[in-house]
PDB file of C-alpha atoms in Angstrom:
ATOM      1  CA  MET A1460      -7.593 -11.063  25.180  1.00  0.00           C
ATOM      2  CA  ASN A1461      -5.086  -9.238  25.673  1.00  0.00           C
ATOM      3  CA  HIS A1462      -4.860  -5.496  25.429  1.00  0.00           C
ATOM      4  CA  PRO A1463      -6.347  -4.165  22.131  1.00  0.00           C
ATOM      5  CA  GLU A1464      -4.322  -3.566  19.511  1.00  0.00           C
ATOM      6  CA  ILE A1465      -6.982  -2.416  17.313  1.00  0.00           C
ATOM      7  CA  ARG A1466     -10.405  -0.618  18.829  1.00  0.00           C
ATOM      8  CA  VAL A1467     -13.102   0.955  16.703  1.00  0.00           C
ATOM      9  CA  GLN A1468     -15.987   2.127  18.161  1.00  0.00           C
ATOM     10  CA  ASP A1469     -19.343   3.364  16.684  1.00  0.00           C
ATOM     11  CA  LEU A1470     -17.461   4.027  13.156  1.00  0.00           C
ATOM     12  CA  HIS A1471     -19.643   5.335  10.630  1.00  0.00           C
ATOM     13  CA  LYS A1472     -18.669   5.979   6.850  1.00  0.00           C
ATOM     14  CA  SER A1473     -20.493   8.012   4.404  1.00  0.00           C
ATOM     15  CA  PHE A1474     -19.753   8.362   0.577  1.00  0.00           C
ATOM     16  CA  GLY A1475     -22.265  10.850  -0.200  1.00  0.00           C
ATOM     17  CA  ASP A1476     -25.490   8.887   0.208  1.00  0.00           C
ATOM     18  CA  ASN A1477     -24.202   5.946   0.434  1.00  0.00           C
ATOM     19  CA  HIS A1478     -23.774   4.608   4.088  1.00  0.00           C
ATOM     20  CA  VAL A1479     -20.912   1.856   3.971  1.00  0.00           C
ATOM     21  CA  LEU A1480     -20.453   1.433   7.010  1.00  0.00           C
ATOM     22  CA  ARG A1481     -22.832   1.639  10.360  1.00  0.00           C
ATOM     23  CA  GLY A1482     -21.683   1.940  13.536  1.00  0.00           C
ATOM     24  CA  ILE A1483     -18.691  -0.717  13.363  1.00  0.00           C
ATOM     25  CA  ASP A1484     -17.163  -2.101  17.115  1.00  0.00           C
ATOM     26  CA  LEU A1485     -14.726  -4.178  17.077  1.00  0.00           C
ATOM     27  CA  GLU A1486     -11.499  -4.810  19.587  1.00  0.00           C
ATOM     28  CA  ILE A1487      -8.230  -6.818  18.291  1.00  0.00           C
ATOM     29  CA  GLY A1488      -6.109  -7.913  21.269  1.00  0.00           C
ATOM     30  CA  GLN A1489      -1.975  -8.131  20.746  1.00  0.00           C
ATOM     31  CA  GLY A1490      -0.769 -10.939  18.650  1.00  0.00           C
ATOM     32  CA  GLU A1491      -4.688 -12.015  17.467  1.00  0.00           C
ATOM     33  CA  VAL A1492      -5.381 -12.651  14.236  1.00  0.00           C
ATOM     34  CA  VAL A1493      -8.585 -11.286  12.761  1.00  0.00           C
ATOM     35  CA  CYS A1494      -9.954 -12.802   9.555  1.00  0.00           C
ATOM     36  CA  VAL A1495     -12.543 -10.395   8.129  1.00  0.00           C
ATOM     37  CA  ILE A1496     -14.797 -12.025   5.722  1.00  0.00           C
ATOM     38  CA  GLY A1497     -18.150 -10.753   3.431  1.00  0.00           C
ATOM     39  CA  PRO A1498     -19.621 -10.091   0.257  1.00  0.00           C
ATOM     40  CA  SER A1499     -18.488  -7.568  -1.956  1.00  0.00           C
ATOM     41  CA  GLY A1500     -19.865  -4.429  -1.021  1.00  0.00           C
ATOM     42  CA  SER A1501     -20.108  -5.154   2.802  1.00  0.00           C
ATOM     43  CA  GLY A1502     -17.491  -2.555   4.007  1.00  0.00           C
ATOM     44  CA  LYS A1503     -14.639  -4.690   4.507  1.00  0.00           C
ATOM     45  CA  SER A1504     -11.968  -2.881   3.199  1.00  0.00           C
ATOM     46  CA  THR A1505     -13.367   0.446   4.230  1.00  0.00           C
ATOM     47  CA  LEU A1506     -13.321  -0.583   7.626  1.00  0.00           C
ATOM     48  CA  LEU A1507      -9.447  -1.576   7.189  1.00  0.00           C
ATOM     49  CA  ARG A1508      -8.731   1.759   5.290  1.00  0.00           C
ATOM     50  CA  CYS A1509     -10.548   3.846   8.408  1.00  0.00           C
ATOM     51  CA  VAL A1510      -8.037   1.622  10.613  1.00  0.00           C
ATOM     52  CA  ASN A1511      -4.971   3.812   9.371  1.00  0.00           C
ATOM     53  CA  LEU A1512      -6.782   6.601   8.058  1.00  0.00           C
ATOM     54  CA  LEU A1513      -7.016   6.344   4.492  1.00  0.00           C
ATOM     55  CA  GLU A1514     -10.286   6.597   4.484  1.00  0.00           C
ATOM     56  CA  GLU A1515     -11.367   9.337   7.219  1.00  0.00           C
ATOM     57  CA  PRO A1516     -14.695   8.038   9.053  1.00  0.00           C
ATOM     58  CA  THR A1517     -17.945   9.868   8.811  1.00  0.00           C
ATOM     59  CA  LYS A1518     -17.826   9.419  12.849  1.00  0.00           C
ATOM     60  CA  GLY A1519     -16.606   7.407  15.490  1.00  0.00           C
ATOM     61  CA  GLN A1520     -13.083   6.301  16.601  1.00  0.00           C
ATOM     62  CA  VAL A1521     -10.259   4.081  15.947  1.00  0.00           C
ATOM     63  CA  PHE A1522      -7.257   3.458  18.047  1.00  0.00           C
ATOM     64  CA  VAL A1523      -3.836   1.898  17.761  1.00  0.00           C
ATOM     65  CA  GLY A1524      -1.516   0.172  20.286  1.00  0.00           C
ATOM     66  CA  GLY A1525      -3.614   3.257  22.745  1.00  0.00           C
ATOM     67  CA  THR A1526      -3.380   6.133  20.490  1.00  0.00           C
ATOM     68  CA  GLU A1527      -6.829   7.457  18.856  1.00  0.00           C
ATOM     69  CA  VAL A1528      -6.241   7.910  15.472  1.00  0.00           C
ATOM     70  CA  THR A1529      -9.502   9.484  14.683  1.00  0.00           C
ATOM     71  CA  ASP A1530      -8.217  12.301  16.773  1.00  0.00           C
ATOM     72  CA  PRO A1531      -7.483  15.640  14.851  1.00  0.00           C
ATOM     73  CA  ASP A1532      -4.694  16.661  16.755  1.00  0.00           C
ATOM     74  CA  VAL A1533      -3.021  13.344  16.147  1.00  0.00           C
ATOM     75  CA  ASP A1534       0.651  12.856  13.949  1.00  0.00           C
ATOM     76  CA  ILE A1535      -0.864  10.270  11.513  1.00  0.00           C
ATOM     77  CA  ASP A1536       2.436   9.777  10.330  1.00  0.00           C
ATOM     78  CA  ALA A1537       3.871   8.618  13.785  1.00  0.00           C
ATOM     79  CA  VAL A1538       1.004   6.028  14.030  1.00  0.00           C
ATOM     80  CA  ARG A1539       1.207   4.929  10.325  1.00  0.00           C
ATOM     81  CA  ARG A1540       4.958   4.153  11.169  1.00  0.00           C
ATOM     82  CA  ARG A1541       3.854   1.239  13.455  1.00  0.00           C
ATOM     83  CA  ILE A1542       0.867  -0.094  10.977  1.00  0.00           C
ATOM     84  CA  GLY A1543       2.069  -2.099   7.844  1.00  0.00           C
ATOM     85  CA  MET A1544      -0.536  -2.284   5.097  1.00  0.00           C
ATOM     86  CA  VAL A1545      -0.687  -4.821   2.064  1.00  0.00           C
ATOM     87  CA  PHE A1546      -2.946  -3.834  -0.820  1.00  0.00           C
ATOM     88  CA  GLN A1547      -3.958  -6.233  -3.293  1.00  0.00           C
ATOM     89  CA  GLN A1548      -2.024  -4.709  -5.616  1.00  0.00           C
ATOM     90  CA  PHE A1549       1.735  -4.605  -5.119  1.00  0.00           C
ATOM     91  CA  ASN A1550       2.161  -1.080  -5.680  1.00  0.00           C
ATOM     92  CA  LEU A1551       6.152  -1.694  -6.136  1.00  0.00           C
ATOM     93  CA  PHE A1552       8.663   1.201  -7.506  1.00  0.00           C
ATOM     94  CA  PRO A1553       9.115  -0.914 -11.691  1.00  0.00           C
ATOM     95  CA  HIS A1554      12.820   1.680 -12.186  1.00  0.00           C
ATOM     96  CA  LEU A1555      13.969   0.541  -8.604  1.00  0.00           C
ATOM     97  CA  ASN A1556      15.371  -3.312  -7.417  1.00  0.00           C
ATOM     98  CA  VAL A1557      13.927  -5.445  -4.091  1.00  0.00           C
ATOM     99  CA  THR A1558      16.168  -4.348  -1.608  1.00  0.00           C
ATOM    100  CA  GLU A1559      15.936  -0.869  -3.415  1.00  0.00           C
ATOM    101  CA  ASN A1560      12.077  -0.825  -2.857  1.00  0.00           C
ATOM    102  CA  LEU A1561      12.525  -2.091   0.887  1.00  0.00           C
ATOM    103  CA  THR A1562      15.333   0.764   1.682  1.00  0.00           C
ATOM    104  CA  LEU A1563      13.693   3.846   0.482  1.00  0.00           C
ATOM    105  CA  PRO A1564      11.052   3.912   3.010  1.00  0.00           C
ATOM    106  CA  GLN A1565      12.913   3.039   5.872  1.00  0.00           C
ATOM    107  CA  ARG A1566      15.417   6.059   4.410  1.00  0.00           C
ATOM    108  CA  ARG A1567      13.281   8.787   4.333  1.00  0.00           C
ATOM    109  CA  VAL A1568      10.607   7.995   7.027  1.00  0.00           C
ATOM    110  CA  LEU A1569      12.635   6.113   9.467  1.00  0.00           C
ATOM    111  CA  ARG A1570      15.930   8.220   8.858  1.00  0.00           C
ATOM    112  CA  ARG A1571      17.761   4.799   8.743  1.00  0.00           C
ATOM    113  CA  ASP A1572      21.486   5.289   7.663  1.00  0.00           C
ATOM    114  CA  LYS A1573      22.293   2.986   3.834  1.00  0.00           C
ATOM    115  CA  ALA A1574      23.718   0.317   5.893  1.00  0.00           C
ATOM    116  CA  GLU A1575      21.168  -0.235   8.399  1.00  0.00           C
ATOM    117  CA  ALA A1576      18.081  -0.055   5.840  1.00  0.00           C
ATOM    118  CA  ALA A1577      20.118  -2.083   3.584  1.00  0.00           C
ATOM    119  CA  ARG A1578      20.566  -4.792   6.687  1.00  0.00           C
ATOM    120  CA  THR A1579      17.040  -4.487   7.708  1.00  0.00           C
ATOM    121  CA  ALA A1580      15.906  -5.418   4.201  1.00  0.00           C
ATOM    122  CA  ALA A1581      18.265  -8.568   3.643  1.00  0.00           C
ATOM    123  CA  GLU A1582      16.562  -9.635   7.094  1.00  0.00           C
ATOM    124  CA  ASN A1583      12.758  -9.503   6.197  1.00  0.00           C
ATOM    125  CA  LEU A1584      13.636 -10.589   2.232  1.00  0.00           C
ATOM    126  CA  ALA A1585      14.742 -13.661   4.165  1.00  0.00           C
ATOM    127  CA  ARG A1586      11.610 -13.881   6.535  1.00  0.00           C
ATOM    128  CA  VAL A1587       9.428 -14.091   3.132  1.00  0.00           C
ATOM    129  CA  GLY A1588      12.214 -16.191   1.453  1.00  0.00           C
ATOM    130  CA  LEU A1589      13.176 -13.872  -1.301  1.00  0.00           C
ATOM    131  CA  SER A1590      16.892 -13.656  -0.312  1.00  0.00           C
ATOM    132  CA  GLU A1591      18.176 -14.755  -3.709  1.00  0.00           C
ATOM    133  CA  LYS A1592      15.600 -11.957  -5.232  1.00  0.00           C
ATOM    134  CA  ALA A1593      17.315  -8.618  -3.585  1.00  0.00           C
ATOM    135  CA  GLN A1594      19.195  -7.510  -6.677  1.00  0.00           C
ATOM    136  CA  ALA A1595      16.125  -8.033  -8.656  1.00  0.00           C
ATOM    137  CA  TYR A1596      13.712  -5.855 -10.339  1.00  0.00           C
ATOM    138  CA  PRO A1597       9.793  -6.224  -9.948  1.00  0.00           C
ATOM    139  CA  SER A1598       9.089  -7.156 -13.778  1.00  0.00           C
ATOM    140  CA  SER A1599      11.101 -10.037 -13.687  1.00  0.00           C
ATOM    141  CA  LEU A1600       9.056 -11.470 -10.404  1.00  0.00           C
ATOM    142  CA  SER A1601       5.782 -13.535 -10.598  1.00  0.00           C
ATOM    143  CA  GLY A1602       2.752 -12.005  -8.901  1.00  0.00           C
ATOM    144  CA  GLY A1603       3.411 -13.911  -5.427  1.00  0.00           C
ATOM    145  CA  GLN A1604       6.843 -13.053  -5.466  1.00  0.00           C
ATOM    146  CA  GLN A1605       6.084  -9.132  -5.771  1.00  0.00           C
ATOM    147  CA  GLN A1606       3.093  -9.454  -3.071  1.00  0.00           C
ATOM    148  CA  ARG A1607       5.854 -11.399  -0.582  1.00  0.00           C
ATOM    149  CA  VAL A1608       8.451  -8.433  -1.567  1.00  0.00           C
ATOM    150  CA  ALA A1609       5.221  -5.760  -0.465  1.00  0.00           C
ATOM    151  CA  ILE A1610       5.063  -7.791   2.430  1.00  0.00           C
ATOM    152  CA  ALA A1611       8.717  -7.817   3.845  1.00  0.00           C
ATOM    153  CA  ARG A1612       8.663  -4.383   2.537  1.00  0.00           C
ATOM    154  CA  ALA A1613       5.729  -3.244   4.849  1.00  0.00           C
ATOM    155  CA  LEU A1614       7.930  -5.351   7.918  1.00  0.00           C
ATOM    156  CA  ALA A1615      11.021  -3.697   7.169  1.00  0.00           C
ATOM    157  CA  MET A1616       9.261  -0.714   8.955  1.00  0.00           C
ATOM    158  CA  GLY A1617       8.668  -2.662  12.150  1.00  0.00           C
ATOM    159  CA  PRO A1618       5.250  -2.467  12.976  1.00  0.00           C
ATOM    160  CA  GLN A1619       2.866  -3.483  15.517  1.00  0.00           C
ATOM    161  CA  VAL A1620       0.132  -4.336  13.623  1.00  0.00           C
ATOM    162  CA  MET A1621      -0.415  -5.821  10.376  1.00  0.00           C
ATOM    163  CA  LEU A1622      -3.475  -5.138   7.388  1.00  0.00           C
ATOM    164  CA  PHE A1623      -3.764  -6.985   5.035  1.00  0.00           C
ATOM    165  CA  ASP A1624      -6.682  -6.251   2.223  1.00  0.00           C
ATOM    166  CA  GLU A1625      -7.306  -8.849   0.188  1.00  0.00           C
ATOM    167  CA  PRO A1626      -3.593  -9.998  -0.747  1.00  0.00           C
ATOM    168  CA  THR A1627      -4.243 -12.859  -2.817  1.00  0.00           C
ATOM    169  CA  SER A1628      -7.067 -11.456  -4.671  1.00  0.00           C
ATOM    170  CA  ALA A1629      -4.889 -10.490  -7.718  1.00  0.00           C
ATOM    171  CA  LEU A1630      -2.595 -13.643  -7.989  1.00  0.00           C
ATOM    172  CA  ASP A1631      -3.248 -17.252 -10.184  1.00  0.00           C
ATOM    173  CA  PRO A1632      -3.985 -19.930  -8.087  1.00  0.00           C
ATOM    174  CA  GLU A1633      -1.023 -21.484  -8.044  1.00  0.00           C
ATOM    175  CA  LEU A1634       0.918 -18.663  -6.635  1.00  0.00           C
ATOM    176  CA  VAL A1635      -1.602 -18.148  -3.141  1.00  0.00           C
ATOM    177  CA  GLY A1636       0.175 -20.545  -0.938  1.00  0.00           C
ATOM    178  CA  ASP A1637       3.300 -18.667  -0.772  1.00  0.00           C
ATOM    179  CA  VAL A1638       1.598 -15.932   0.273  1.00  0.00           C
ATOM    180  CA  LEU A1639      -0.463 -17.515   2.333  1.00  0.00           C
ATOM    181  CA  ALA A1640       2.684 -19.471   3.759  1.00  0.00           C
ATOM    182  CA  VAL A1641       4.264 -16.192   4.584  1.00  0.00           C
ATOM    183  CA  MET A1642       1.225 -14.778   6.434  1.00  0.00           C
ATOM    184  CA  ARG A1643       0.854 -17.763   8.738  1.00  0.00           C
ATOM    185  CA  ARG A1644       4.761 -17.484   9.548  1.00  0.00           C
ATOM    186  CA  LEU A1645       4.069 -14.526  10.949  1.00  0.00           C
ATOM    187  CA  ALA A1646       0.758 -15.655  13.044  1.00  0.00           C
ATOM    188  CA  ARG A1647       3.037 -18.549  14.588  1.00  0.00           C
ATOM    189  CA  GLU A1648       5.626 -15.093  15.682  1.00  0.00           C
ATOM    190  CA  GLY A1649       3.048 -13.561  17.381  1.00  0.00           C
ATOM    191  CA  MET A1650       2.234 -10.735  14.841  1.00  0.00           C
ATOM    192  CA  THR A1651      -0.861  -8.662  15.221  1.00  0.00           C
ATOM    193  CA  MET A1652      -3.205  -9.375  12.181  1.00  0.00           C
ATOM    194  CA  MET A1653      -6.461  -7.665  11.040  1.00  0.00           C
ATOM    195  CA  VAL A1654      -7.127  -9.568   7.101  1.00  0.00           C
ATOM    196  CA  VAL A1655      -9.787  -8.999   5.053  1.00  0.00           C
ATOM    197  CA  THR A1656      -9.995 -12.234   2.659  1.00  0.00           C
ATOM    198  CA  HIS A1657     -11.830 -14.843   0.766  1.00  0.00           C
ATOM    199  CA  GLU A1658      -9.737 -17.577   1.282  1.00  0.00           C
ATOM    200  CA  MET A1659     -11.418 -19.646   4.050  1.00  0.00           C
ATOM    201  CA  SER A1660      -8.672 -22.328   4.241  1.00  0.00           C
ATOM    202  CA  PHE A1661      -6.893 -19.550   5.725  1.00  0.00           C
ATOM    203  CA  ALA A1662      -9.054 -18.434   7.985  1.00  0.00           C
ATOM    204  CA  ARG A1663      -9.977 -21.444   9.285  1.00  0.00           C
ATOM    205  CA  GLU A1664      -6.359 -22.857   9.910  1.00  0.00           C
ATOM    206  CA  VAL A1665      -4.890 -19.293  11.090  1.00  0.00           C
ATOM    207  CA  ALA A1666      -7.524 -16.911  12.211  1.00  0.00           C
ATOM    208  CA  ASP A1667      -7.934 -16.462  16.352  1.00  0.00           C
ATOM    209  CA  ARG A1668     -11.567 -15.353  15.599  1.00  0.00           C
ATOM    210  CA  VAL A1669     -13.703 -14.391  12.207  1.00  0.00           C
ATOM    211  CA  VAL A1670     -15.773 -11.305  11.070  1.00  0.00           C
ATOM    212  CA  PHE A1671     -18.738 -11.485   9.044  1.00  0.00           C
ATOM    213  CA  MET A1672     -19.534  -8.613   7.388  1.00  0.00           C
ATOM    214  CA  ASP A1673     -22.753  -7.423   5.628  1.00  0.00           C
ATOM    215  CA  GLY A1674     -24.782  -4.443   4.633  1.00  0.00           C
ATOM    216  CA  GLY A1675     -22.146  -2.220   6.585  1.00  0.00           C
ATOM    217  CA  VAL A1676     -22.356  -4.148   9.756  1.00  0.00           C
ATOM    218  CA  ILE A1677     -20.956  -6.713  11.580  1.00  0.00           C
ATOM    219  CA  VAL A1678     -23.062 -10.003  11.243  1.00  0.00           C
ATOM    220  CA  GLU A1679     -21.548 -12.614  13.371  1.00  0.00           C
ATOM    221  CA  ASP A1680     -17.949 -12.613  15.570  1.00  0.00           C
ATOM    222  CA  GLY A1681     -16.416 -15.608  16.743  1.00  0.00           C
ATOM    223  CA  THR A1682     -14.052 -18.382  15.917  1.00  0.00           C
ATOM    224  CA  PRO A1683     -13.375 -20.086  12.986  1.00  0.00           C
ATOM    225  CA  GLU A1684     -15.148 -22.773  14.455  1.00  0.00           C
ATOM    226  CA  GLN A1685     -18.604 -20.958  15.304  1.00  0.00           C
ATOM    227  CA  VAL A1686     -18.613 -18.400  12.546  1.00  0.00           C
ATOM    228  CA  ILE A1687     -17.089 -20.470   9.519  1.00  0.00           C
ATOM    229  CA  GLY A1688     -18.254 -24.053  10.775  1.00  0.00           C
ATOM    230  CA  ASN A1689     -21.762 -23.460  12.807  1.00  0.00           C
ATOM    231  CA  PRO A1690     -22.875 -20.079  11.495  1.00  0.00           C
ATOM    232  CA  GLN A1691     -25.971 -18.948  13.548  1.00  0.00           C
ATOM    233  CA  HIS A1692     -27.226 -16.156  10.794  1.00  0.00           C
ATOM    234  CA  GLU A1693     -28.624 -16.790   7.311  1.00  0.00           C
ATOM    235  CA  ARG A1694     -27.157 -14.294   5.825  1.00  0.00           C
ATOM    236  CA  THR A1695     -23.466 -15.803   6.936  1.00  0.00           C
ATOM    237  CA  ARG A1696     -24.818 -19.210   5.679  1.00  0.00           C
ATOM    238  CA  HIS A1697     -26.029 -18.235   2.540  1.00  0.00           C
ATOM    239  CA  PHE A1698     -22.952 -16.179   2.122  1.00  0.00           C
ATOM    240  CA  LEU A1699     -20.435 -19.229   2.763  1.00  0.00           C
ATOM    241  CA  SER A1700     -22.619 -21.885   0.719  1.00  0.00           C
ATOM    242  CA  ARG A1701     -22.088 -19.770  -1.768  1.00  0.00           C
ATOM    243  CA  LEU A1702     -18.542 -19.150  -1.767  1.00  0.00           C
ATOM    244  CA  LEU A1703     -18.023 -22.975  -0.655  1.00  0.00           C
ATOM    245  CA  ASP A1704     -20.015 -24.155  -3.464  1.00  0.00           C
ATOM    246  CA  PRO A1705     -20.076 -21.648  -6.530  1.00  0.00           C
ATOM    247  CA  ALA A1706     -21.391 -24.643  -8.462  1.00  0.00           C
ATOM    248  CA  MET A1707     -24.725 -24.356  -6.000  1.00  0.00           C
ATOM    249  CA  ALA A1708     -23.997 -20.655  -6.319  1.00  0.00           C
ATOM    250  CA  GLU A1709     -24.272 -21.069 -10.053  1.00  0.00           C
ATOM    251  CA  VAL A1710     -27.502 -22.855  -9.763  1.00  0.00           C
ATOM    252  CA  GLU A1711     -29.219 -20.283  -7.176  1.00  0.00           C
ATOM    253  CA  GLU A1712     -28.312 -17.407  -9.669  1.00  0.00           C
ATOM    254  CA  GLU A1713     -30.108 -19.341 -12.633  1.00  0.00           C
ATOM    255  CA  VAL A1714     -33.099 -19.975 -10.441  1.00  0.00           C
ATOM    256  CA  GLU A1715     -33.042 -16.434  -9.357  1.00  0.00           C
ATOM    257  CA  GLU A1716     -33.015 -15.188 -12.436  1.00  0.00           C
ATOM    258  CA  THR A1717     -36.303 -17.677 -13.869  1.00  0.00           C
ATOM    259  CA  GLU A1718     -38.267 -16.833 -10.737  1.00  0.00           C
ATOM    260  CA  LYS A1719     -37.707 -12.851 -11.661  1.00  0.00           C
ATOM    261  CA  GLY A1720     -38.846 -13.616 -15.151  1.00  0.00           C
ATOM    262  CA  THR A1721     -41.813 -15.301 -14.767  1.00  0.00           C
ATOM    263  CA  SER A1722     -42.786 -12.538 -11.925  1.00  0.00           C
ATOM    264  CA  ASP A1723     -41.856 -10.065 -14.493  1.00  0.00           C
ATOM    265  CA  ARG A1724     -43.900 -11.721 -17.157  1.00  0.00           C
ATOM    266  CA  VAL A1725     -47.049 -12.064 -14.166  1.00  0.00           C
ATOM    267  CA  GLY A1726     -46.910  -8.145 -13.443  1.00  0.00           C
ATOM    268  CA  LYS A1727     -46.944  -7.251 -17.061  1.00  0.00           C
ATOM    269  CA  ASP A1728     -50.019  -9.601 -17.434  1.00  0.00           C
TER     270      ASP A1728
END
């Protein structure tokens, strides 16, 4: 592995009595693509949000590019300029056109002049295949196009690291492919990426490593072939079987409900 671009040490996060992250240790090397998978509530998104301090950890340390994000004296705004974040929802300004959505953060945060910001916006719209939409407004774009604009906006800030939180989960199935194609391109360009996703085909094809989380801990961490193709833990196998075969998951749920009902009746008897 190259020197770690992201390093997480003994990370804990609690929301009241809910202990969501329970001692996470993780390193992501420069240029690595790491996909984080796991059931709902496993702590995946919380981990991602702790990396750029959108959520403040209860305990532990996070380093990005050698800078400790969790240091109370850190200039978090300076650190965040090196981190691109793409959410489930696109968070575009509806009253601004595509170019304006890309230039506004450059001018306000990076203090770029109008011409440089516009040039950078055009370059990154081309990277995501949306040059022809430069003057369009978000309401006229499909969900997939809006997400690609959101990716272009993050790239326009010149990040060293890109964080993706379920970037395709809000999209109709036929729109997912174009977004994943952009992410594949970024991976080929050597962008360091941490991706929370349920897209197993993307994880198999693009990820250098797959991390499976459950119950606030990392259960497995390895290559896609190891974690998805030959999981070693029962929790991983159970999650993947339900994800890859939804019909079987429905049968299992019916069986579980039947067994629960039977046990309840026996208990009452």
